Amino acid sequence: MRWQVQEAKQKFSEVLRHAEEEGPQVVTRHGEEVAVVIDIREYRRLRGRQPEFRDFLLEQHEEPDDDFALEIESIVAARTADLPRQVDLGED
């Protein structure tokens, strides 16, 4: 079902009920799709279990040695200090 933003705000409980019972609810603004309300079970299914970045890197090596593990730890430490950055996708 599709909902305009104003209607979705006014009938939020109904939007949630429809998401639980009928599936994804699309929210539009000025005719453009801007959001989807989905049941939490569907969200969890779609999200799945995502390994931590560190664990993912370590799993790529059959038997990581201590030096490799220390290098991964330093990469992860540097990565967590970074702020999100803007990415230029070349779209205007």
PDB file of N, CA and C in Angstrom:
ATOM      1  N   MET A   1       0.843  -1.171   0.000  1.00  0.00           N
ATOM      2  CA  MET A   1       0.000   0.000   0.000  1.00  0.00           C
ATOM      3  C   MET A   1       0.892   1.239   0.000  1.00  0.00           C
ATOM      4  N   ARG A   2       0.410   2.311  -0.580  1.00  0.00           N
ATOM      5  CA  ARG A   2       1.162   3.563  -0.654  1.00  0.00           C
ATOM      6  C   ARG A   2       0.481   4.611   0.223  1.00  0.00           C
ATOM      7  N   TRP A   3       1.290   5.361   0.925  1.00  0.00           N
ATOM      8  CA  TRP A   3       0.802   6.400   1.819  1.00  0.00           C
ATOM      9  C   TRP A   3       1.544   7.699   1.529  1.00  0.00           C
ATOM     10  N   GLN A   4       0.814   8.809   1.469  1.00  0.00           N
ATOM     11  CA  GLN A   4       1.471  10.102   1.409  1.00  0.00           C
ATOM     12  C   GLN A   4       1.980  10.413   2.813  1.00  0.00           C
ATOM     13  N   VAL A   5       3.047  11.183   2.924  1.00  0.00           N
ATOM     14  CA  VAL A   5       3.663  11.466   4.217  1.00  0.00           C
ATOM     15  C   VAL A   5       2.638  11.970   5.228  1.00  0.00           C
ATOM     16  N   GLN A   6       1.843  12.940   4.840  1.00  0.00           N
ATOM     17  CA  GLN A   6       0.867  13.528   5.765  1.00  0.00           C
ATOM     18  C   GLN A   6      -0.111  12.475   6.268  1.00  0.00           C
ATOM     19  N   GLU A   7      -0.602  11.641   5.370  1.00  0.00           N
ATOM     20  CA  GLU A   7      -1.541  10.584   5.749  1.00  0.00           C
ATOM     21  C   GLU A   7      -0.852   9.552   6.652  1.00  0.00           C
ATOM     22  N   ALA A   8       0.384   9.205   6.330  1.00  0.00           N
ATOM     23  CA  ALA A   8       1.126   8.233   7.140  1.00  0.00           C
ATOM     24  C   ALA A   8       1.340   8.766   8.557  1.00  0.00           C
ATOM     25  N   LYS A   9       1.598  10.068   8.682  1.00  0.00           N
ATOM     26  CA  LYS A   9       1.766  10.659  10.012  1.00  0.00           C
ATOM     27  C   LYS A   9       0.459  10.593  10.797  1.00  0.00           C
ATOM     28  N   GLN A  10      -0.638  10.913  10.137  1.00  0.00           N
ATOM     29  CA  GLN A  10      -1.937  10.928  10.809  1.00  0.00           C
ATOM     30  C   GLN A  10      -2.413   9.528  11.185  1.00  0.00           C
ATOM     31  N   LYS A  11      -2.047   8.538  10.385  1.00  0.00           N
ATOM     32  CA  LYS A  11      -2.542   7.174  10.588  1.00  0.00           C
ATOM     33  C   LYS A  11      -1.395   6.199  10.848  1.00  0.00           C
ATOM     34  N   PHE A  12      -0.414   6.632  11.619  1.00  0.00           N
ATOM     35  CA  PHE A  12       0.787   5.825  11.808  1.00  0.00           C
ATOM     36  C   PHE A  12       0.481   4.436  12.358  1.00  0.00           C
ATOM     37  N   SER A  13      -0.424   4.345  13.312  1.00  0.00           N
ATOM     38  CA  SER A  13      -0.789   3.030  13.870  1.00  0.00           C
ATOM     39  C   SER A  13      -1.344   2.119  12.790  1.00  0.00           C
ATOM     40  N   GLU A  14      -2.126   2.690  11.899  1.00  0.00           N
ATOM     41  CA  GLU A  14      -2.694   1.906  10.796  1.00  0.00           C
ATOM     42  C   GLU A  14      -1.595   1.464   9.823  1.00  0.00           C
ATOM     43  N   VAL A  15      -0.655   2.348   9.549  1.00  0.00           N
ATOM     44  CA  VAL A  15       0.476   1.998   8.679  1.00  0.00           C
ATOM     45  C   VAL A  15       1.241   0.820   9.283  1.00  0.00           C
ATOM     46  N   LEU A  16       1.492   0.878  10.590  1.00  0.00           N
ATOM     47  CA  LEU A  16       2.198  -0.215  11.265  1.00  0.00           C
ATOM     48  C   LEU A  16       1.417  -1.521  11.184  1.00  0.00           C
ATOM     49  N   ARG A  17       0.119  -1.440  11.410  1.00  0.00           N
ATOM     50  CA  ARG A  17      -0.713  -2.646  11.354  1.00  0.00           C
ATOM     51  C   ARG A  17      -0.670  -3.261   9.960  1.00  0.00           C
ATOM     52  N   HIS A  18      -0.782  -2.420   8.932  1.00  0.00           N
ATOM     53  CA  HIS A  18      -0.718  -2.920   7.553  1.00  0.00           C
ATOM     54  C   HIS A  18       0.647  -3.550   7.259  1.00  0.00           C
ATOM     55  N   ALA A  19       1.708  -2.948   7.777  1.00  0.00           N
ATOM     56  CA  ALA A  19       3.053  -3.507   7.565  1.00  0.00           C
ATOM     57  C   ALA A  19       3.157  -4.891   8.188  1.00  0.00           C
ATOM     58  N   GLU A  20       2.585  -5.059   9.371  1.00  0.00           N
ATOM     59  CA  GLU A  20       2.618  -6.357  10.049  1.00  0.00           C
ATOM     60  C   GLU A  20       1.769  -7.399   9.332  1.00  0.00           C
ATOM     61  N   GLU A  21       0.597  -6.982   8.865  1.00  0.00           N
ATOM     62  CA  GLU A  21      -0.372  -7.932   8.316  1.00  0.00           C
ATOM     63  C   GLU A  21      -0.278  -8.137   6.807  1.00  0.00           C
ATOM     64  N   GLU A  22       0.116  -7.088   6.075  1.00  0.00           N
ATOM     65  CA  GLU A  22       0.055  -7.149   4.612  1.00  0.00           C
ATOM     66  C   GLU A  22       1.408  -7.055   3.919  1.00  0.00           C
ATOM     67  N   GLY A  23       2.407  -6.547   4.630  1.00  0.00           N
ATOM     68  CA  GLY A  23       3.715  -6.401   4.009  1.00  0.00           C
ATOM     69  C   GLY A  23       4.155  -4.952   3.938  1.00  0.00           C
ATOM     70  N   PRO A  24       5.219  -4.676   3.194  1.00  0.00           N
ATOM     71  CA  PRO A  24       5.812  -3.340   3.136  1.00  0.00           C
ATOM     72  C   PRO A  24       4.815  -2.251   2.749  1.00  0.00           C
ATOM     73  N   GLN A  25       4.942  -1.113   3.425  1.00  0.00           N
ATOM     74  CA  GLN A  25       4.107   0.056   3.172  1.00  0.00           C
ATOM     75  C   GLN A  25       5.006   1.174   2.654  1.00  0.00           C
ATOM     76  N   VAL A  26       4.724   1.657   1.462  1.00  0.00           N
ATOM     77  CA  VAL A  26       5.554   2.679   0.820  1.00  0.00           C
ATOM     78  C   VAL A  26       5.026   4.060   1.185  1.00  0.00           C
ATOM     79  N   VAL A  27       5.928   4.948   1.590  1.00  0.00           N
ATOM     80  CA  VAL A  27       5.567   6.323   1.925  1.00  0.00           C
ATOM     81  C   VAL A  27       6.109   7.231   0.827  1.00  0.00           C
ATOM     82  N   THR A  28       5.250   8.126   0.344  1.00  0.00           N
ATOM     83  CA  THR A  28       5.649   9.031  -0.741  1.00  0.00           C
ATOM     84  C   THR A  28       5.577  10.486  -0.284  1.00  0.00           C
ATOM     85  N   ARG A  29       6.408  11.307  -0.925  1.00  0.00           N
ATOM     86  CA  ARG A  29       6.368  12.752  -0.720  1.00  0.00           C
ATOM     87  C   ARG A  29       6.346  13.381  -2.102  1.00  0.00           C
ATOM     88  N   HIS A  30       5.308  14.129  -2.380  1.00  0.00           N
ATOM     89  CA  HIS A  30       5.137  14.763  -3.690  1.00  0.00           C
ATOM     90  C   HIS A  30       5.217  13.726  -4.811  1.00  0.00           C
ATOM     91  N   GLY A  31       4.642  12.542  -4.560  1.00  0.00           N
ATOM     92  CA  GLY A  31       4.600  11.491  -5.565  1.00  0.00           C
ATOM     93  C   GLY A  31       5.857  10.645  -5.677  1.00  0.00           C
ATOM     94  N   GLU A  32       6.912  10.998  -4.952  1.00  0.00           N
ATOM     95  CA  GLU A  32       8.172  10.245  -4.992  1.00  0.00           C
ATOM     96  C   GLU A  32       8.261   9.319  -3.786  1.00  0.00           C
ATOM     97  N   GLU A  33       8.662   8.088  -3.996  1.00  0.00           N
ATOM     98  CA  GLU A  33       8.848   7.146  -2.897  1.00  0.00           C
ATOM     99  C   GLU A  33      10.035   7.591  -2.055  1.00  0.00           C
ATOM    100  N   VAL A  34       9.817   7.727  -0.733  1.00  0.00           N
ATOM    101  CA  VAL A  34      10.890   8.196   0.143  1.00  0.00           C
ATOM    102  C   VAL A  34      11.210   7.228   1.280  1.00  0.00           C
ATOM    103  N   ALA A  35      10.296   6.315   1.577  1.00  0.00           N
ATOM    104  CA  ALA A  35      10.537   5.392   2.692  1.00  0.00           C
ATOM    105  C   ALA A  35       9.637   4.173   2.552  1.00  0.00           C
ATOM    106  N   VAL A  36      10.027   3.133   3.293  1.00  0.00           N
ATOM    107  CA  VAL A  36       9.221   1.915   3.355  1.00  0.00           C
ATOM    108  C   VAL A  36       9.128   1.506   4.819  1.00  0.00           C
ATOM    109  N   VAL A  37       7.926   1.212   5.269  1.00  0.00           N
ATOM    110  CA  VAL A  37       7.725   0.690   6.618  1.00  0.00           C
ATOM    111  C   VAL A  37       7.523  -0.808   6.473  1.00  0.00           C
ATOM    112  N   ILE A  38       8.383  -1.579   7.160  1.00  0.00           N
ATOM    113  CA  ILE A  38       8.277  -3.035   7.079  1.00  0.00           C
ATOM    114  C   ILE A  38       8.184  -3.631   8.477  1.00  0.00           C
ATOM    115  N   ASP A  39       7.643  -4.823   8.540  1.00  0.00           N
ATOM    116  CA  ASP A  39       7.540  -5.570   9.781  1.00  0.00           C
ATOM    117  C   ASP A  39       8.943  -5.864  10.314  1.00  0.00           C
ATOM    118  N   ILE A  40       9.109  -5.830  11.618  1.00  0.00           N
ATOM    119  CA  ILE A  40      10.430  -6.040  12.219  1.00  0.00           C
ATOM    120  C   ILE A  40      11.009  -7.403  11.860  1.00  0.00           C
ATOM    121  N   ARG A  41      10.171  -8.403  11.743  1.00  0.00           N
ATOM    122  CA  ARG A  41      10.676  -9.740  11.372  1.00  0.00           C
ATOM    123  C   ARG A  41      11.272  -9.722   9.967  1.00  0.00           C
ATOM    124  N   GLU A  42      10.622  -9.007   9.058  1.00  0.00           N
ATOM    125  CA  GLU A  42      11.140  -8.889   7.691  1.00  0.00           C
ATOM    126  C   GLU A  42      12.461  -8.118   7.688  1.00  0.00           C
ATOM    127  N   TYR A  43      12.512  -7.057   8.473  1.00  0.00           N
ATOM    128  CA  TYR A  43      13.750  -6.279   8.587  1.00  0.00           C
ATOM    129  C   TYR A  43      14.895  -7.158   9.069  1.00  0.00           C
ATOM    130  N   ARG A  44      14.646  -7.929  10.111  1.00  0.00           N
ATOM    131  CA  ARG A  44      15.693  -8.802  10.654  1.00  0.00           C
ATOM    132  C   ARG A  44      16.104  -9.875   9.651  1.00  0.00           C
ATOM    133  N   ARG A  45      15.131 -10.388   8.910  1.00  0.00           N
ATOM    134  CA  ARG A  45      15.449 -11.393   7.893  1.00  0.00           C
ATOM    135  C   ARG A  45      16.333 -10.787   6.812  1.00  0.00           C
ATOM    136  N   LEU A  46      15.971  -9.592   6.354  1.00  0.00           N
ATOM    137  CA  LEU A  46      16.744  -8.924   5.304  1.00  0.00           C
ATOM    138  C   LEU A  46      18.138  -8.542   5.794  1.00  0.00           C
ATOM    139  N   ARG A  47      18.218  -8.117   7.007  1.00  0.00           N
ATOM    140  CA  ARG A  47      19.495  -7.673   7.562  1.00  0.00           C
ATOM    141  C   ARG A  47      20.438  -8.842   7.784  1.00  0.00           C
ATOM    142  N   GLY A  48      19.901  -9.940   8.276  1.00  0.00           N
ATOM    143  CA  GLY A  48      20.739 -11.108   8.513  1.00  0.00           C
ATOM    144  C   GLY A  48      21.821 -10.832   9.537  1.00  0.00           C
ATOM    145  N   ARG A  49      22.610 -11.837   9.789  1.00  0.00           N
ATOM    146  CA  ARG A  49      23.732 -11.653  10.710  1.00  0.00           C
ATOM    147  C   ARG A  49      24.912 -11.143   9.909  1.00  0.00           C
ATOM    148  N   GLN A  50      25.388  -9.987  10.280  1.00  0.00           N
ATOM    149  CA  GLN A  50      26.538  -9.402   9.602  1.00  0.00           C
ATOM    150  C   GLN A  50      27.743  -9.484  10.531  1.00  0.00           C
ATOM    151  N   PRO A  51      28.803 -10.137  10.089  1.00  0.00           N
ATOM    152  CA  PRO A  51      29.971 -10.259  10.964  1.00  0.00           C
ATOM    153  C   PRO A  51      30.628  -8.895  11.188  1.00  0.00           C
ATOM    154  N   GLU A  52      31.267  -8.767  12.316  1.00  0.00           N
ATOM    155  CA  GLU A  52      32.054  -7.567  12.583  1.00  0.00           C
ATOM    156  C   GLU A  52      33.161  -7.483  11.532  1.00  0.00           C
ATOM    157  N   PHE A  53      33.567  -6.271  11.198  1.00  0.00           N
ATOM    158  CA  PHE A  53      34.589  -6.048  10.179  1.00  0.00           C
ATOM    159  C   PHE A  53      35.862  -6.832  10.497  1.00  0.00           C
ATOM    160  N   ARG A  54      36.293  -6.781  11.747  1.00  0.00           N
ATOM    161  CA  ARG A  54      37.498  -7.492  12.184  1.00  0.00           C
ATOM    162  C   ARG A  54      37.360  -8.987  11.944  1.00  0.00           C
ATOM    163  N   ASP A  55      36.232  -9.550  12.347  1.00  0.00           N
ATOM    164  CA  ASP A  55      36.014 -10.989  12.188  1.00  0.00           C
ATOM    165  C   ASP A  55      35.981 -11.387  10.716  1.00  0.00           C
ATOM    166  N   PHE A  56      35.359 -10.535   9.900  1.00  0.00           N
ATOM    167  CA  PHE A  56      35.303 -10.801   8.464  1.00  0.00           C
ATOM    168  C   PHE A  56      36.712 -10.899   7.885  1.00  0.00           C
ATOM    169  N   LEU A  57      37.576  -9.940   8.239  1.00  0.00           N
ATOM    170  CA  LEU A  57      38.942  -9.952   7.719  1.00  0.00           C
ATOM    171  C   LEU A  57      39.716 -11.170   8.196  1.00  0.00           C
ATOM    172  N   LEU A  58      39.554 -11.516   9.457  1.00  0.00           N
ATOM    173  CA  LEU A  58      40.274 -12.675   9.992  1.00  0.00           C
ATOM    174  C   LEU A  58      39.796 -13.977   9.359  1.00  0.00           C
ATOM    175  N   GLU A  59      38.516 -14.048   9.016  1.00  0.00           N
ATOM    176  CA  GLU A  59      37.975 -15.263   8.403  1.00  0.00           C
ATOM    177  C   GLU A  59      38.525 -15.491   6.995  1.00  0.00           C
ATOM    178  N   GLN A  60      39.043 -14.445   6.355  1.00  0.00           N
ATOM    179  CA  GLN A  60      39.549 -14.567   4.992  1.00  0.00           C
ATOM    180  C   GLN A  60      40.873 -15.321   4.943  1.00  0.00           C
ATOM    181  N   HIS A  61      41.554 -15.422   6.055  1.00  0.00           N
ATOM    182  CA  HIS A  61      42.826 -16.148   6.181  1.00  0.00           C
ATOM    183  C   HIS A  61      42.550 -17.500   6.813  1.00  0.00           C
ATOM    184  N   GLU A  62      43.100 -18.552   6.251  1.00  0.00           N
ATOM    185  CA  GLU A  62      42.857 -19.885   6.815  1.00  0.00           C
ATOM    186  C   GLU A  62      43.337 -19.990   8.253  1.00  0.00           C
ATOM    187  N   GLU A  63      44.576 -19.614   8.503  1.00  0.00           N
ATOM    188  CA  GLU A  63      45.130 -19.663   9.855  1.00  0.00           C
ATOM    189  C   GLU A  63      45.905 -18.380  10.111  1.00  0.00           C
ATOM    190  N   PRO A  64      45.216 -17.331  10.571  1.00  0.00           N
ATOM    191  CA  PRO A  64      45.924 -16.068  10.786  1.00  0.00           C
ATOM    192  C   PRO A  64      46.957 -16.186  11.900  1.00  0.00           C
ATOM    193  N   ASP A  65      48.175 -15.675  11.633  1.00  0.00           N
ATOM    194  CA  ASP A  65      49.197 -15.674  12.678  1.00  0.00           C
ATOM    195  C   ASP A  65      49.051 -14.403  13.520  1.00  0.00           C
ATOM    196  N   ASP A  66      49.859 -14.290  14.568  1.00  0.00           N
ATOM    197  CA  ASP A  66      49.751 -13.151  15.477  1.00  0.00           C
ATOM    198  C   ASP A  66      50.028 -11.827  14.776  1.00  0.00           C
ATOM    199  N   ASP A  67      51.022 -11.803  13.871  1.00  0.00           N
ATOM    200  CA  ASP A  67      51.341 -10.570  13.151  1.00  0.00           C
ATOM    201  C   ASP A  67      50.162 -10.124  12.298  1.00  0.00           C
ATOM    202  N   PHE A  68      49.542 -11.082  11.611  1.00  0.00           N
ATOM    203  CA  PHE A  68      48.384 -10.761  10.778  1.00  0.00           C
ATOM    204  C   PHE A  68      47.245 -10.236  11.651  1.00  0.00           C
ATOM    205  N   ALA A  69      46.974 -10.903  12.762  1.00  0.00           N
ATOM    206  CA  ALA A  69      45.900 -10.484  13.662  1.00  0.00           C
ATOM    207  C   ALA A  69      46.164  -9.082  14.208  1.00  0.00           C
ATOM    208  N   LEU A  70      47.414  -8.781  14.557  1.00  0.00           N
ATOM    209  CA  LEU A  70      47.756  -7.442  15.041  1.00  0.00           C
ATOM    210  C   LEU A  70      47.552  -6.392  13.955  1.00  0.00           C
ATOM    211  N   GLU A  71      47.905  -6.736  12.727  1.00  0.00           N
ATOM    212  CA  GLU A  71      47.699  -5.807  11.609  1.00  0.00           C
ATOM    213  C   GLU A  71      46.206  -5.530  11.412  1.00  0.00           C
ATOM    214  N   ILE A  72      45.396  -6.574  11.489  1.00  0.00           N
ATOM    215  CA  ILE A  72      43.941  -6.410  11.365  1.00  0.00           C
ATOM    216  C   ILE A  72      43.421  -5.520  12.488  1.00  0.00           C
ATOM    217  N   GLU A  73      43.884  -5.736  13.705  1.00  0.00           N
ATOM    218  CA  GLU A  73      43.462  -4.908  14.840  1.00  0.00           C
ATOM    219  C   GLU A  73      43.797  -3.438  14.595  1.00  0.00           C
ATOM    220  N   SER A  74      44.974  -3.155  14.018  1.00  0.00           N
ATOM    221  CA  SER A  74      45.350  -1.763  13.759  1.00  0.00           C
ATOM    222  C   SER A  74      44.477  -1.156  12.662  1.00  0.00           C
ATOM    223  N   ILE A  75      44.126  -1.956  11.660  1.00  0.00           N
ATOM    224  CA  ILE A  75      43.231  -1.478  10.595  1.00  0.00           C
ATOM    225  C   ILE A  75      41.864  -1.154  11.173  1.00  0.00           C
ATOM    226  N   VAL A  76      41.339  -2.048  11.982  1.00  0.00           N
ATOM    227  CA  VAL A  76      40.021  -1.837  12.587  1.00  0.00           C
ATOM    228  C   VAL A  76      40.044  -0.613  13.493  1.00  0.00           C
ATOM    229  N   ALA A  77      41.101  -0.448  14.282  1.00  0.00           N
ATOM    230  CA  ALA A  77      41.214   0.708  15.171  1.00  0.00           C
ATOM    231  C   ALA A  77      41.235   2.006  14.368  1.00  0.00           C
ATOM    232  N   ALA A  78      41.977   2.031  13.268  1.00  0.00           N
ATOM    233  CA  ALA A  78      42.035   3.227  12.419  1.00  0.00           C
ATOM    234  C   ALA A  78      40.689   3.478  11.759  1.00  0.00           C
ATOM    235  N   ARG A  79      40.030   2.417  11.351  1.00  0.00           N
ATOM    236  CA  ARG A  79      38.740   2.541  10.669  1.00  0.00           C
ATOM    237  C   ARG A  79      37.679   3.113  11.600  1.00  0.00           C
ATOM    238  N   THR A  80      37.645   2.684  12.857  1.00  0.00           N
ATOM    239  CA  THR A  80      36.613   3.157  13.772  1.00  0.00           C
ATOM    240  C   THR A  80      36.799   4.620  14.133  1.00  0.00           C
ATOM    241  N   ALA A  81      38.000   5.160  13.960  1.00  0.00           N
ATOM    242  CA  ALA A  81      38.246   6.567  14.260  1.00  0.00           C
ATOM    243  C   ALA A  81      37.803   7.471  13.117  1.00  0.00           C
ATOM    244  N   ASP A  82      37.634   6.906  11.925  1.00  0.00           N
ATOM    245  CA  ASP A  82      37.229   7.705  10.773  1.00  0.00           C
ATOM    246  C   ASP A  82      35.780   8.145  10.907  1.00  0.00           C
ATOM    247  N   LEU A  83      35.516   9.360  10.461  1.00  0.00           N
ATOM    248  CA  LEU A  83      34.138   9.832  10.398  1.00  0.00           C
ATOM    249  C   LEU A  83      33.548   9.430   9.056  1.00  0.00           C
ATOM    250  N   PRO A  84      32.245   9.317   8.973  1.00  0.00           N
ATOM    251  CA  PRO A  84      31.658   9.043   7.658  1.00  0.00           C
ATOM    252  C   PRO A  84      32.058  10.146   6.687  1.00  0.00           C
ATOM    253  N   ARG A  85      32.257   9.779   5.454  1.00  0.00           N
ATOM    254  CA  ARG A  85      32.687  10.766   4.472  1.00  0.00           C
ATOM    255  C   ARG A  85      31.697  10.824   3.322  1.00  0.00           C
ATOM    256  N   GLN A  86      31.664  11.966   2.672  1.00  0.00           N
ATOM    257  CA  GLN A  86      30.829  12.144   1.499  1.00  0.00           C
ATOM    258  C   GLN A  86      31.493  11.442   0.324  1.00  0.00           C
ATOM    259  N   VAL A  87      30.703  10.795  -0.498  1.00  0.00           N
ATOM    260  CA  VAL A  87      31.215  10.111  -1.670  1.00  0.00           C
ATOM    261  C   VAL A  87      30.600  10.764  -2.894  1.00  0.00           C
ATOM    262  N   ASP A  88      31.442  11.200  -3.827  1.00  0.00           N
ATOM    263  CA  ASP A  88      30.965  11.815  -5.058  1.00  0.00           C
ATOM    264  C   ASP A  88      30.631  10.719  -6.053  1.00  0.00           C
ATOM    265  N   LEU A  89      29.344  10.560  -6.354  1.00  0.00           N
ATOM    266  CA  LEU A  89      28.906   9.547  -7.298  1.00  0.00           C
ATOM    267  C   LEU A  89      28.750  10.104  -8.709  1.00  0.00           C
ATOM    268  N   GLY A  90      29.149  11.361  -8.883  1.00  0.00           N
ATOM    269  CA  GLY A  90      29.105  11.967 -10.205  1.00  0.00           C
ATOM    270  C   GLY A  90      27.709  12.316 -10.677  1.00  0.00           C
ATOM    271  N   GLU A  91      26.750  12.341  -9.763  1.00  0.00           N
ATOM    272  CA  GLU A  91      25.375  12.683 -10.130  1.00  0.00           C
ATOM    273  C   GLU A  91      25.124  14.140  -9.796  1.00  0.00           C
ATOM    274  N   ASP A  92      24.481  14.833 -10.677  1.00  0.00           N
ATOM    275  CA  ASP A  92      24.143  16.251 -10.425  1.00  0.00           C
ATOM    276  C   ASP A  92      22.678  16.421 -10.237  1.00  0.00           C
TER     277      ASP A  92
END
